Amino acid sequence: MSWINDVVRPKIKSLLNKREVPENLWVKCPETGEMVFHRDLEANHYVIPNSGYHMRMTAPKRLNYFFDEGKYESIAVPDVAVDPLKFRDERRYTDRLKDARTKTGLQDAVVVGAGFVEGVPLVAAVQDFDFMGGSLGMAAGEAVIAGMEAALQRQQPFIMFAASGGARMQEGILSLMQLPRTTAAVIALREARLPYIVVLTNPTTGGVTASYAMLGDIHIAEPGALIGFAGPRVIEQTIREKLPPGFQRSEYLYDHGMVDMVVHRHQLRATIARLCGLLGPKAARLPAIAGQRHDEVALAS
């Protein structure tokens, strides 16, 4: 009897049970409803093939795609106090942080790395929207500043990939203080005449838009990204008027002079490498950019 219970029945159950399919095996395009196999989407850098819709990317995947051969040096970020205000709403802030760290594998919303892009040395920081909406708290602010300081020490351009819902409410005024602190770091880059390029991804809103995300030498936006201070729904409720089509999207902001260019994700590496070569004080000593000779780069500038 034990042989039937221990061997026969489990084998029968394994034959009868349906194989579970992972929930994220297919990804649906938010615009067209197109279903894309997750491996195809990842191979296409999270851009829906037919519609061109740019899905969000995690910070590690963004850095792996951005730097040459996916190789980069992680920049250390100073430790900050955890939950200095002992904040609690429906849940404790410490519990929310723990869940976000478990979900993303990150310590906080901003990851910083240094490496080469098309042979050009630079420092880049990426905000991960999956970590509490990419909200700007003390740790995220310290990470942005650490990245800018690393760029200053290395005398290299700094690239900021912004994606955020705004300031982190659980840290109150300490979160809002990151706005002037990061702005001071941007000024230090400017005084050192080092290029500071911002890539605005979907979405970039709130206090991040009110500080370092709109202080770059050049602002690049990914197609279709939502960029603004308050969201469209809040604005409509405030002014009690219907907003024009595409309001606060990358293309609308480009047409109205708020961003310098809208660049497809597949073209970001070559575009940023070229811009760094044109803007950088040491462009003459940089290797050829995007297949161009140095004399061609000089003529283009």
PDB file of C-alpha atoms in Angstrom:
ATOM      1  CA  MET A   1       0.000   0.000   0.000  1.00  0.00           C
ATOM      2  CA  SER A   2       2.844   2.354   0.802  1.00  0.00           C
ATOM      3  CA  TRP A   3       4.327   1.770  -2.681  1.00  0.00           C
ATOM      4  CA  ILE A   4       1.030   2.862  -4.258  1.00  0.00           C
ATOM      5  CA  ASN A   5       0.847   5.994  -2.087  1.00  0.00           C
ATOM      6  CA  ASP A   6       4.513   6.932  -2.417  1.00  0.00           C
ATOM      7  CA  VAL A   7       5.147   6.160  -6.094  1.00  0.00           C
ATOM      8  CA  VAL A   8       2.049   5.514  -8.169  1.00  0.00           C
ATOM      9  CA  ARG A   9      -0.189   8.333  -6.971  1.00  0.00           C
ATOM     10  CA  PRO A  10       2.472  11.090  -7.257  1.00  0.00           C
ATOM     11  CA  LYS A  11       3.219   9.996 -10.832  1.00  0.00           C
ATOM     12  CA  ILE A  12      -0.456  10.052 -11.759  1.00  0.00           C
ATOM     13  CA  LYS A  13      -0.871  13.515 -10.204  1.00  0.00           C
ATOM     14  CA  SER A  14       2.161  14.837 -12.096  1.00  0.00           C
ATOM     15  CA  LEU A  15       0.612  13.645 -15.348  1.00  0.00           C
ATOM     16  CA  LEU A  16      -2.790  15.146 -14.620  1.00  0.00           C
ATOM     17  CA  ASN A  17      -1.640  18.515 -13.234  1.00  0.00           C
ATOM     18  CA  LYS A  18      -1.403  21.259 -15.802  1.00  0.00           C
ATOM     19  CA  ARG A  19       1.917  22.925 -16.326  1.00  0.00           C
ATOM     20  CA  GLU A  20       1.921  26.419 -14.872  1.00  0.00           C
ATOM     21  CA  VAL A  21       2.825  29.227 -17.287  1.00  0.00           C
ATOM     22  CA  PRO A  22       4.729  32.216 -15.870  1.00  0.00           C
ATOM     23  CA  GLU A  23       2.647  35.391 -15.808  1.00  0.00           C
ATOM     24  CA  ASN A  24       5.341  37.473 -17.492  1.00  0.00           C
ATOM     25  CA  LEU A  25       5.951  35.080 -20.397  1.00  0.00           C
ATOM     26  CA  TRP A  26       4.100  37.452 -22.757  1.00  0.00           C
ATOM     27  CA  VAL A  27       4.076  41.230 -22.448  1.00  0.00           C
ATOM     28  CA  LYS A  28       1.187  43.347 -23.704  1.00  0.00           C
ATOM     29  CA  CYS A  29       1.831  46.671 -25.424  1.00  0.00           C
ATOM     30  CA  PRO A  30      -0.031  49.414 -23.478  1.00  0.00           C
ATOM     31  CA  GLU A  31      -0.839  51.270 -26.706  1.00  0.00           C
ATOM     32  CA  THR A  32      -1.816  48.628 -29.247  1.00  0.00           C
ATOM     33  CA  GLY A  33      -2.449  45.534 -27.143  1.00  0.00           C
ATOM     34  CA  GLU A  34       0.161  43.607 -29.133  1.00  0.00           C
ATOM     35  CA  MET A  35       1.510  40.552 -27.281  1.00  0.00           C
ATOM     36  CA  VAL A  36       5.310  40.155 -27.377  1.00  0.00           C
ATOM     37  CA  PHE A  37       7.313  37.211 -26.106  1.00  0.00           C
ATOM     38  CA  HIS A  38       9.397  38.390 -23.166  1.00  0.00           C
ATOM     39  CA  ARG A  39      12.706  37.206 -24.627  1.00  0.00           C
ATOM     40  CA  ASP A  40      12.023  39.008 -27.907  1.00  0.00           C
ATOM     41  CA  LEU A  41      11.181  42.147 -25.966  1.00  0.00           C
ATOM     42  CA  GLU A  42      14.384  41.942 -23.936  1.00  0.00           C
ATOM     43  CA  ALA A  43      16.450  41.367 -27.076  1.00  0.00           C
ATOM     44  CA  ASN A  44      14.897  44.525 -28.535  1.00  0.00           C
ATOM     45  CA  HIS A  45      15.853  46.543 -25.429  1.00  0.00           C
ATOM     46  CA  TYR A  46      12.250  46.610 -24.184  1.00  0.00           C
ATOM     47  CA  VAL A  47      10.891  48.398 -27.231  1.00  0.00           C
ATOM     48  CA  ILE A  48       7.696  46.884 -28.702  1.00  0.00           C
ATOM     49  CA  PRO A  49       8.761  45.902 -32.274  1.00  0.00           C
ATOM     50  CA  ASN A  50       5.700  47.036 -34.256  1.00  0.00           C
ATOM     51  CA  SER A  51       4.400  50.010 -32.260  1.00  0.00           C
ATOM     52  CA  GLY A  52       7.799  51.301 -31.108  1.00  0.00           C
ATOM     53  CA  TYR A  53       6.440  51.770 -27.577  1.00  0.00           C
ATOM     54  CA  HIS A  54       9.285  52.151 -25.066  1.00  0.00           C
ATOM     55  CA  MET A  55       8.707  49.974 -22.010  1.00  0.00           C
ATOM     56  CA  ARG A  56      10.418  50.766 -18.717  1.00  0.00           C
ATOM     57  CA  MET A  57      13.845  49.282 -18.058  1.00  0.00           C
ATOM     58  CA  THR A  58      15.345  48.377 -14.709  1.00  0.00           C
ATOM     59  CA  ALA A  59      18.487  50.245 -13.690  1.00  0.00           C
ATOM     60  CA  PRO A  60      20.846  47.229 -14.018  1.00  0.00           C
ATOM     61  CA  LYS A  61      19.506  46.350 -17.481  1.00  0.00           C
ATOM     62  CA  ARG A  62      19.784  49.978 -18.562  1.00  0.00           C
ATOM     63  CA  LEU A  63      23.437  50.133 -17.500  1.00  0.00           C
ATOM     64  CA  ASN A  64      24.227  46.779 -19.118  1.00  0.00           C
ATOM     65  CA  TYR A  65      22.738  47.978 -22.386  1.00  0.00           C
ATOM     66  CA  PHE A  66      24.267  51.455 -22.206  1.00  0.00           C
ATOM     67  CA  PHE A  67      27.917  50.676 -21.507  1.00  0.00           C
ATOM     68  CA  ASP A  68      30.180  48.954 -24.024  1.00  0.00           C
ATOM     69  CA  GLU A  69      29.849  45.162 -23.720  1.00  0.00           C
ATOM     70  CA  GLY A  70      27.790  45.691 -20.576  1.00  0.00           C
ATOM     71  CA  LYS A  71      30.933  46.360 -18.539  1.00  0.00           C
ATOM     72  CA  TYR A  72      31.057  49.163 -15.995  1.00  0.00           C
ATOM     73  CA  GLU A  73      32.440  50.052 -12.582  1.00  0.00           C
ATOM     74  CA  SER A  74      29.871  50.534  -9.836  1.00  0.00           C
ATOM     75  CA  ILE A  75      30.222  53.822  -7.991  1.00  0.00           C
ATOM     76  CA  ALA A  76      29.894  53.523  -4.213  1.00  0.00           C
ATOM     77  CA  VAL A  77      27.075  55.512  -2.621  1.00  0.00           C
ATOM     78  CA  PRO A  78      27.272  56.848   0.967  1.00  0.00           C
ATOM     79  CA  ASP A  79      24.985  55.275   3.555  1.00  0.00           C
ATOM     80  CA  VAL A  80      22.116  57.373   4.886  1.00  0.00           C
ATOM     81  CA  ALA A  81      19.832  57.136   7.893  1.00  0.00           C
ATOM     82  CA  VAL A  82      16.930  54.743   7.381  1.00  0.00           C
ATOM     83  CA  ASP A  83      13.518  56.154   8.273  1.00  0.00           C
ATOM     84  CA  PRO A  84      14.789  59.212  10.210  1.00  0.00           C
ATOM     85  CA  LEU A  85      11.208  60.502  10.690  1.00  0.00           C
ATOM     86  CA  LYS A  86       9.832  57.132  11.864  1.00  0.00           C
ATOM     87  CA  PHE A  87       7.150  57.544   9.208  1.00  0.00           C
ATOM     88  CA  ARG A  88       4.074  55.359   9.038  1.00  0.00           C
ATOM     89  CA  ASP A  89       0.929  55.548   6.940  1.00  0.00           C
ATOM     90  CA  GLU A  90      -0.914  52.315   6.171  1.00  0.00           C
ATOM     91  CA  ARG A  91       2.422  50.563   6.645  1.00  0.00           C
ATOM     92  CA  ARG A  92       5.769  51.406   8.172  1.00  0.00           C
ATOM     93  CA  TYR A  93       8.262  53.053   5.853  1.00  0.00           C
ATOM     94  CA  THR A  94      10.901  50.479   6.803  1.00  0.00           C
ATOM     95  CA  ASP A  95       8.570  47.716   5.586  1.00  0.00           C
ATOM     96  CA  ARG A  96       8.025  49.495   2.276  1.00  0.00           C
ATOM     97  CA  LEU A  97      11.795  49.841   1.834  1.00  0.00           C
ATOM     98  CA  LYS A  98      12.306  46.170   2.602  1.00  0.00           C
ATOM     99  CA  ASP A  99       9.688  45.161   0.024  1.00  0.00           C
ATOM    100  CA  ALA A 100      11.196  47.455  -2.625  1.00  0.00           C
ATOM    101  CA  ARG A 101      14.682  46.063  -2.017  1.00  0.00           C
ATOM    102  CA  THR A 102      13.423  42.500  -2.230  1.00  0.00           C
ATOM    103  CA  LYS A 103      11.487  43.235  -5.428  1.00  0.00           C
ATOM    104  CA  THR A 104      14.277  45.040  -7.281  1.00  0.00           C
ATOM    105  CA  GLY A 105      17.465  43.736  -5.677  1.00  0.00           C
ATOM    106  CA  LEU A 106      18.601  47.365  -5.276  1.00  0.00           C
ATOM    107  CA  GLN A 107      19.416  49.366  -2.168  1.00  0.00           C
ATOM    108  CA  ASP A 108      17.541  52.404  -3.461  1.00  0.00           C
ATOM    109  CA  ALA A 109      16.156  54.060  -6.562  1.00  0.00           C
ATOM    110  CA  VAL A 110      19.405  55.293  -8.181  1.00  0.00           C
ATOM    111  CA  VAL A 111      22.321  53.184  -9.461  1.00  0.00           C
ATOM    112  CA  VAL A 112      25.590  54.773 -10.619  1.00  0.00           C
ATOM    113  CA  GLY A 113      28.268  53.321 -12.868  1.00  0.00           C
ATOM    114  CA  ALA A 114      31.335  54.421 -14.838  1.00  0.00           C
ATOM    115  CA  GLY A 115      32.597  52.967 -18.083  1.00  0.00           C
ATOM    116  CA  PHE A 116      32.853  53.514 -21.835  1.00  0.00           C
ATOM    117  CA  VAL A 117      30.124  54.221 -24.390  1.00  0.00           C
ATOM    118  CA  GLU A 118      31.266  53.919 -28.004  1.00  0.00           C
ATOM    119  CA  GLY A 119      34.783  54.279 -26.589  1.00  0.00           C
ATOM    120  CA  VAL A 120      33.973  57.501 -24.711  1.00  0.00           C
ATOM    121  CA  PRO A 121      34.651  57.416 -20.934  1.00  0.00           C
ATOM    122  CA  LEU A 122      31.777  58.723 -18.827  1.00  0.00           C
ATOM    123  CA  VAL A 123      29.766  58.326 -15.618  1.00  0.00           C
ATOM    124  CA  ALA A 124      26.058  57.484 -15.699  1.00  0.00           C
ATOM    125  CA  ALA A 125      23.276  57.322 -13.111  1.00  0.00           C
ATOM    126  CA  VAL A 126      19.950  55.560 -13.640  1.00  0.00           C
ATOM    127  CA  GLN A 127      16.720  55.930 -11.685  1.00  0.00           C
ATOM    128  CA  ASP A 128      14.716  52.745 -11.342  1.00  0.00           C
ATOM    129  CA  PHE A 129      10.970  53.407 -11.347  1.00  0.00           C
ATOM    130  CA  ASP A 130      10.306  49.956  -9.912  1.00  0.00           C
ATOM    131  CA  PHE A 131      11.875  51.095  -6.624  1.00  0.00           C
ATOM    132  CA  MET A 132       9.046  53.054  -4.982  1.00  0.00           C
ATOM    133  CA  GLY A 133       8.273  54.895  -8.196  1.00  0.00           C
ATOM    134  CA  GLY A 134      11.857  56.129  -8.560  1.00  0.00           C
ATOM    135  CA  SER A 135      11.091  58.586  -5.760  1.00  0.00           C
ATOM    136  CA  LEU A 136      13.818  60.986  -4.682  1.00  0.00           C
ATOM    137  CA  GLY A 137      14.830  60.413  -1.078  1.00  0.00           C
ATOM    138  CA  MET A 138      18.062  60.921   0.821  1.00  0.00           C
ATOM    139  CA  ALA A 139      19.696  57.764  -0.544  1.00  0.00           C
ATOM    140  CA  ALA A 140      18.729  58.587  -4.134  1.00  0.00           C
ATOM    141  CA  GLY A 141      19.965  62.161  -3.716  1.00  0.00           C
ATOM    142  CA  GLU A 142      23.284  60.932  -2.324  1.00  0.00           C
ATOM    143  CA  ALA A 143      23.621  58.552  -5.290  1.00  0.00           C
ATOM    144  CA  VAL A 144      23.073  61.346  -7.832  1.00  0.00           C
ATOM    145  CA  ILE A 145      25.578  63.578  -6.041  1.00  0.00           C
ATOM    146  CA  ALA A 146      28.087  60.718  -5.750  1.00  0.00           C
ATOM    147  CA  GLY A 147      27.827  60.192  -9.504  1.00  0.00           C
ATOM    148  CA  MET A 148      28.412  63.864 -10.235  1.00  0.00           C
ATOM    149  CA  GLU A 149      31.372  63.975  -7.836  1.00  0.00           C
ATOM    150  CA  ALA A 150      32.851  60.895  -9.536  1.00  0.00           C
ATOM    151  CA  ALA A 151      32.498  62.656 -12.898  1.00  0.00           C
ATOM    152  CA  LEU A 152      34.301  65.676 -11.450  1.00  0.00           C
ATOM    153  CA  GLN A 153      37.151  63.572 -10.067  1.00  0.00           C
ATOM    154  CA  ARG A 154      37.556  61.697 -13.338  1.00  0.00           C
ATOM    155  CA  GLN A 155      36.964  64.801 -15.488  1.00  0.00           C
ATOM    156  CA  GLN A 156      34.346  62.886 -17.484  1.00  0.00           C
ATOM    157  CA  PRO A 157      30.833  63.679 -18.760  1.00  0.00           C
ATOM    158  CA  PHE A 158      27.882  62.782 -16.551  1.00  0.00           C
ATOM    159  CA  ILE A 159      24.718  61.175 -17.951  1.00  0.00           C
ATOM    160  CA  MET A 160      21.490  61.075 -15.935  1.00  0.00           C
ATOM    161  CA  PHE A 161      18.656  58.700 -16.867  1.00  0.00           C
ATOM    162  CA  ALA A 162      15.686  60.180 -15.022  1.00  0.00           C
ATOM    163  CA  ALA A 163      12.516  58.242 -14.190  1.00  0.00           C
ATOM    164  CA  SER A 164      10.558  59.299 -11.133  1.00  0.00           C
ATOM    165  CA  GLY A 165       7.211  60.127  -9.635  1.00  0.00           C
ATOM    166  CA  GLY A 166       8.799  62.904  -7.562  1.00  0.00           C
ATOM    167  CA  ALA A 167       9.995  63.395  -4.001  1.00  0.00           C
ATOM    168  CA  ARG A 168       9.627  60.585  -1.454  1.00  0.00           C
ATOM    169  CA  MET A 169       6.825  61.639   0.873  1.00  0.00           C
ATOM    170  CA  GLN A 170       7.945  59.309   3.673  1.00  0.00           C
ATOM    171  CA  GLU A 171      11.062  61.440   4.174  1.00  0.00           C
ATOM    172  CA  GLY A 172       9.298  64.814   4.169  1.00  0.00           C
ATOM    173  CA  ILE A 173      11.537  67.879   4.166  1.00  0.00           C
ATOM    174  CA  LEU A 174      14.638  65.660   4.060  1.00  0.00           C
ATOM    175  CA  SER A 175      13.519  64.509   0.630  1.00  0.00           C
ATOM    176  CA  LEU A 176      12.847  68.049  -0.569  1.00  0.00           C
ATOM    177  CA  MET A 177      16.346  69.077   0.547  1.00  0.00           C
ATOM    178  CA  GLN A 178      17.746  66.835  -2.204  1.00  0.00           C
ATOM    179  CA  LEU A 179      16.500  69.333  -4.793  1.00  0.00           C
ATOM    180  CA  PRO A 180      18.947  72.144  -3.845  1.00  0.00           C
ATOM    181  CA  ARG A 181      21.703  69.646  -3.001  1.00  0.00           C
ATOM    182  CA  THR A 182      21.618  68.026  -6.441  1.00  0.00           C
ATOM    183  CA  THR A 183      21.305  71.450  -8.058  1.00  0.00           C
ATOM    184  CA  ALA A 184      24.538  72.521  -6.316  1.00  0.00           C
ATOM    185  CA  ALA A 185      26.264  69.428  -7.706  1.00  0.00           C
ATOM    186  CA  VAL A 186      25.038  70.310 -11.213  1.00  0.00           C
ATOM    187  CA  ILE A 187      26.529  73.796 -10.808  1.00  0.00           C
ATOM    188  CA  ALA A 188      29.874  72.215  -9.861  1.00  0.00           C
ATOM    189  CA  LEU A 189      29.797  70.207 -13.098  1.00  0.00           C
ATOM    190  CA  ARG A 190      29.006  73.336 -15.062  1.00  0.00           C
ATOM    191  CA  GLU A 191      31.841  75.292 -13.447  1.00  0.00           C
ATOM    192  CA  ALA A 192      34.227  72.451 -14.346  1.00  0.00           C
ATOM    193  CA  ARG A 193      32.918  72.666 -17.936  1.00  0.00           C
ATOM    194  CA  LEU A 194      31.983  68.981 -17.964  1.00  0.00           C
ATOM    195  CA  PRO A 195      29.030  67.869 -20.110  1.00  0.00           C
ATOM    196  CA  TYR A 196      25.857  67.021 -18.221  1.00  0.00           C
ATOM    197  CA  ILE A 197      23.306  65.221 -20.393  1.00  0.00           C
ATOM    198  CA  VAL A 198      19.857  64.233 -19.119  1.00  0.00           C
ATOM    199  CA  VAL A 199      17.839  61.413 -20.678  1.00  0.00           C
ATOM    200  CA  LEU A 200      14.177  61.813 -19.738  1.00  0.00           C
ATOM    201  CA  THR A 201      12.374  58.478 -19.652  1.00  0.00           C
ATOM    202  CA  ASN A 202       8.778  57.535 -18.885  1.00  0.00           C
ATOM    203  CA  PRO A 203       7.732  59.014 -16.504  1.00  0.00           C
ATOM    204  CA  THR A 204       9.775  61.950 -15.168  1.00  0.00           C
ATOM    205  CA  THR A 205       7.666  64.137 -12.903  1.00  0.00           C
ATOM    206  CA  GLY A 206       7.515  66.044  -9.622  1.00  0.00           C
ATOM    207  CA  GLY A 207      10.556  67.238  -7.715  1.00  0.00           C
ATOM    208  CA  VAL A 208      12.985  65.454 -10.032  1.00  0.00           C
ATOM    209  CA  THR A 209      11.687  67.531 -12.951  1.00  0.00           C
ATOM    210  CA  ALA A 210      11.932  70.590 -10.707  1.00  0.00           C
ATOM    211  CA  SER A 211      15.631  69.990 -10.064  1.00  0.00           C
ATOM    212  CA  TYR A 212      18.422  68.072 -11.799  1.00  0.00           C
ATOM    213  CA  ALA A 213      16.284  66.552 -14.571  1.00  0.00           C
ATOM    214  CA  MET A 214      15.806  69.962 -16.195  1.00  0.00           C
ATOM    215  CA  LEU A 215      19.273  71.406 -15.573  1.00  0.00           C
ATOM    216  CA  GLY A 216      21.238  69.511 -18.195  1.00  0.00           C
ATOM    217  CA  ASP A 217      23.327  71.010 -20.956  1.00  0.00           C
ATOM    218  CA  ILE A 218      21.280  68.860 -23.335  1.00  0.00           C
ATOM    219  CA  HIS A 219      17.929  67.175 -22.678  1.00  0.00           C
ATOM    220  CA  ILE A 220      17.162  63.985 -24.574  1.00  0.00           C
ATOM    221  CA  ALA A 221      13.738  62.357 -24.271  1.00  0.00           C
ATOM    222  CA  GLU A 222      12.750  58.823 -25.157  1.00  0.00           C
ATOM    223  CA  PRO A 223       9.715  58.623 -27.464  1.00  0.00           C
ATOM    224  CA  GLY A 224       6.348  58.896 -25.731  1.00  0.00           C
ATOM    225  CA  ALA A 225       7.758  59.669 -22.285  1.00  0.00           C
ATOM    226  CA  LEU A 226       5.569  61.574 -19.821  1.00  0.00           C
ATOM    227  CA  ILE A 227       7.529  64.611 -18.618  1.00  0.00           C
ATOM    228  CA  GLY A 228       6.231  67.327 -16.313  1.00  0.00           C
ATOM    229  CA  PHE A 229       5.820  68.567 -12.773  1.00  0.00           C
ATOM    230  CA  ALA A 230       2.208  67.644 -12.060  1.00  0.00           C
ATOM    231  CA  GLY A 231       0.339  64.971 -13.994  1.00  0.00           C
ATOM    232  CA  PRO A 232      -2.178  65.785 -16.746  1.00  0.00           C
ATOM    233  CA  ARG A 233      -5.147  64.746 -14.600  1.00  0.00           C
ATOM    234  CA  VAL A 234      -4.107  67.101 -11.785  1.00  0.00           C
ATOM    235  CA  ILE A 235      -3.608  69.971 -14.227  1.00  0.00           C
ATOM    236  CA  GLU A 236      -7.012  69.434 -15.842  1.00  0.00           C
ATOM    237  CA  GLN A 237      -8.696  69.397 -12.452  1.00  0.00           C
ATOM    238  CA  THR A 238      -6.872  72.573 -11.429  1.00  0.00           C
ATOM    239  CA  ILE A 239      -7.442  74.712 -14.530  1.00  0.00           C
ATOM    240  CA  ARG A 240     -10.737  72.983 -15.435  1.00  0.00           C
ATOM    241  CA  GLU A 241      -9.810  72.783 -19.074  1.00  0.00           C
ATOM    242  CA  LYS A 242      -9.114  69.933 -21.468  1.00  0.00           C
ATOM    243  CA  LEU A 243      -5.425  69.616 -22.300  1.00  0.00           C
ATOM    244  CA  PRO A 244      -4.270  69.351 -25.941  1.00  0.00           C
ATOM    245  CA  PRO A 245      -3.515  65.873 -27.343  1.00  0.00           C
ATOM    246  CA  GLY A 246      -0.095  64.538 -26.364  1.00  0.00           C
ATOM    247  CA  PHE A 247       0.374  67.192 -23.691  1.00  0.00           C
ATOM    248  CA  GLN A 248       3.518  66.576 -21.582  1.00  0.00           C
ATOM    249  CA  ARG A 249       4.706  63.824 -23.903  1.00  0.00           C
ATOM    250  CA  SER A 250       8.198  63.903 -25.417  1.00  0.00           C
ATOM    251  CA  GLU A 251       7.110  64.897 -28.912  1.00  0.00           C
ATOM    252  CA  TYR A 252       4.871  67.717 -27.657  1.00  0.00           C
ATOM    253  CA  LEU A 253       7.671  69.084 -25.452  1.00  0.00           C
ATOM    254  CA  TYR A 254      10.126  68.890 -28.331  1.00  0.00           C
ATOM    255  CA  ASP A 255       7.765  70.853 -30.597  1.00  0.00           C
ATOM    256  CA  HIS A 256       7.461  73.515 -27.888  1.00  0.00           C
ATOM    257  CA  GLY A 257      11.168  73.805 -27.079  1.00  0.00           C
ATOM    258  CA  MET A 258      11.213  72.039 -23.711  1.00  0.00           C
ATOM    259  CA  VAL A 259      13.591  69.245 -24.766  1.00  0.00           C
ATOM    260  CA  ASP A 260      16.418  69.317 -27.293  1.00  0.00           C
ATOM    261  CA  MET A 261      15.783  66.031 -29.048  1.00  0.00           C
ATOM    262  CA  VAL A 262      13.689  62.870 -29.001  1.00  0.00           C
ATOM    263  CA  VAL A 263      15.892  59.825 -29.568  1.00  0.00           C
ATOM    264  CA  HIS A 264      14.920  56.192 -30.022  1.00  0.00           C
ATOM    265  CA  ARG A 265      16.433  53.887 -27.414  1.00  0.00           C
ATOM    266  CA  HIS A 266      18.424  52.048 -30.080  1.00  0.00           C
ATOM    267  CA  GLN A 267      20.151  55.317 -31.031  1.00  0.00           C
ATOM    268  CA  LEU A 268      20.920  56.580 -27.516  1.00  0.00           C
ATOM    269  CA  ARG A 269      24.427  55.167 -27.212  1.00  0.00           C
ATOM    270  CA  ALA A 270      25.684  56.616 -30.479  1.00  0.00           C
ATOM    271  CA  THR A 271      23.924  59.950 -29.885  1.00  0.00           C
ATOM    272  CA  ILE A 272      25.284  60.410 -26.353  1.00  0.00           C
ATOM    273  CA  ALA A 273      28.800  59.367 -27.350  1.00  0.00           C
ATOM    274  CA  ARG A 274      28.765  61.920 -30.173  1.00  0.00           C
ATOM    275  CA  LEU A 275      27.446  64.680 -27.915  1.00  0.00           C
ATOM    276  CA  CYS A 276      30.059  63.970 -25.261  1.00  0.00           C
ATOM    277  CA  GLY A 277      32.761  64.199 -27.873  1.00  0.00           C
ATOM    278  CA  LEU A 278      31.416  67.524 -29.158  1.00  0.00           C
ATOM    279  CA  LEU A 279      30.812  69.098 -25.748  1.00  0.00           C
ATOM    280  CA  GLY A 280      33.713  67.693 -23.757  1.00  0.00           C
ATOM    281  CA  PRO A 281      36.820  69.815 -23.157  1.00  0.00           C
ATOM    282  CA  LYS A 282      38.980  66.810 -24.092  1.00  0.00           C
ATOM    283  CA  ALA A 283      37.126  65.845 -27.258  1.00  0.00           C
ATOM    284  CA  ALA A 284      40.279  66.049 -29.354  1.00  0.00           C
ATOM    285  CA  ARG A 285      41.842  63.217 -27.330  1.00  0.00           C
ATOM    286  CA  LEU A 286      38.780  60.951 -27.442  1.00  0.00           C
ATOM    287  CA  PRO A 287      38.628  58.021 -29.880  1.00  0.00           C
ATOM    288  CA  ALA A 288      36.508  58.209 -33.003  1.00  0.00           C
ATOM    289  CA  ILE A 289      32.823  58.655 -32.227  1.00  0.00           C
ATOM    290  CA  ALA A 290      30.104  56.667 -33.967  1.00  0.00           C
ATOM    291  CA  GLY A 291      32.426  55.795 -36.850  1.00  0.00           C
ATOM    292  CA  GLN A 292      33.575  59.378 -37.491  1.00  0.00           C
ATOM    293  CA  ARG A 293      37.131  60.640 -37.766  1.00  0.00           C
ATOM    294  CA  HIS A 294      38.319  63.384 -35.416  1.00  0.00           C
ATOM    295  CA  ASP A 295      38.472  65.922 -38.236  1.00  0.00           C
ATOM    296  CA  GLU A 296      34.822  65.197 -39.055  1.00  0.00           C
ATOM    297  CA  VAL A 297      33.869  65.697 -35.400  1.00  0.00           C
ATOM    298  CA  ALA A 298      35.724  69.002 -35.338  1.00  0.00           C
ATOM    299  CA  LEU A 299      34.000  70.173 -38.485  1.00  0.00           C
ATOM    300  CA  ALA A 300      30.589  69.175 -37.092  1.00  0.00           C
ATOM    301  CA  SER A 301      31.212  71.258 -33.965  1.00  0.00           C
TER     302      SER A 301
END
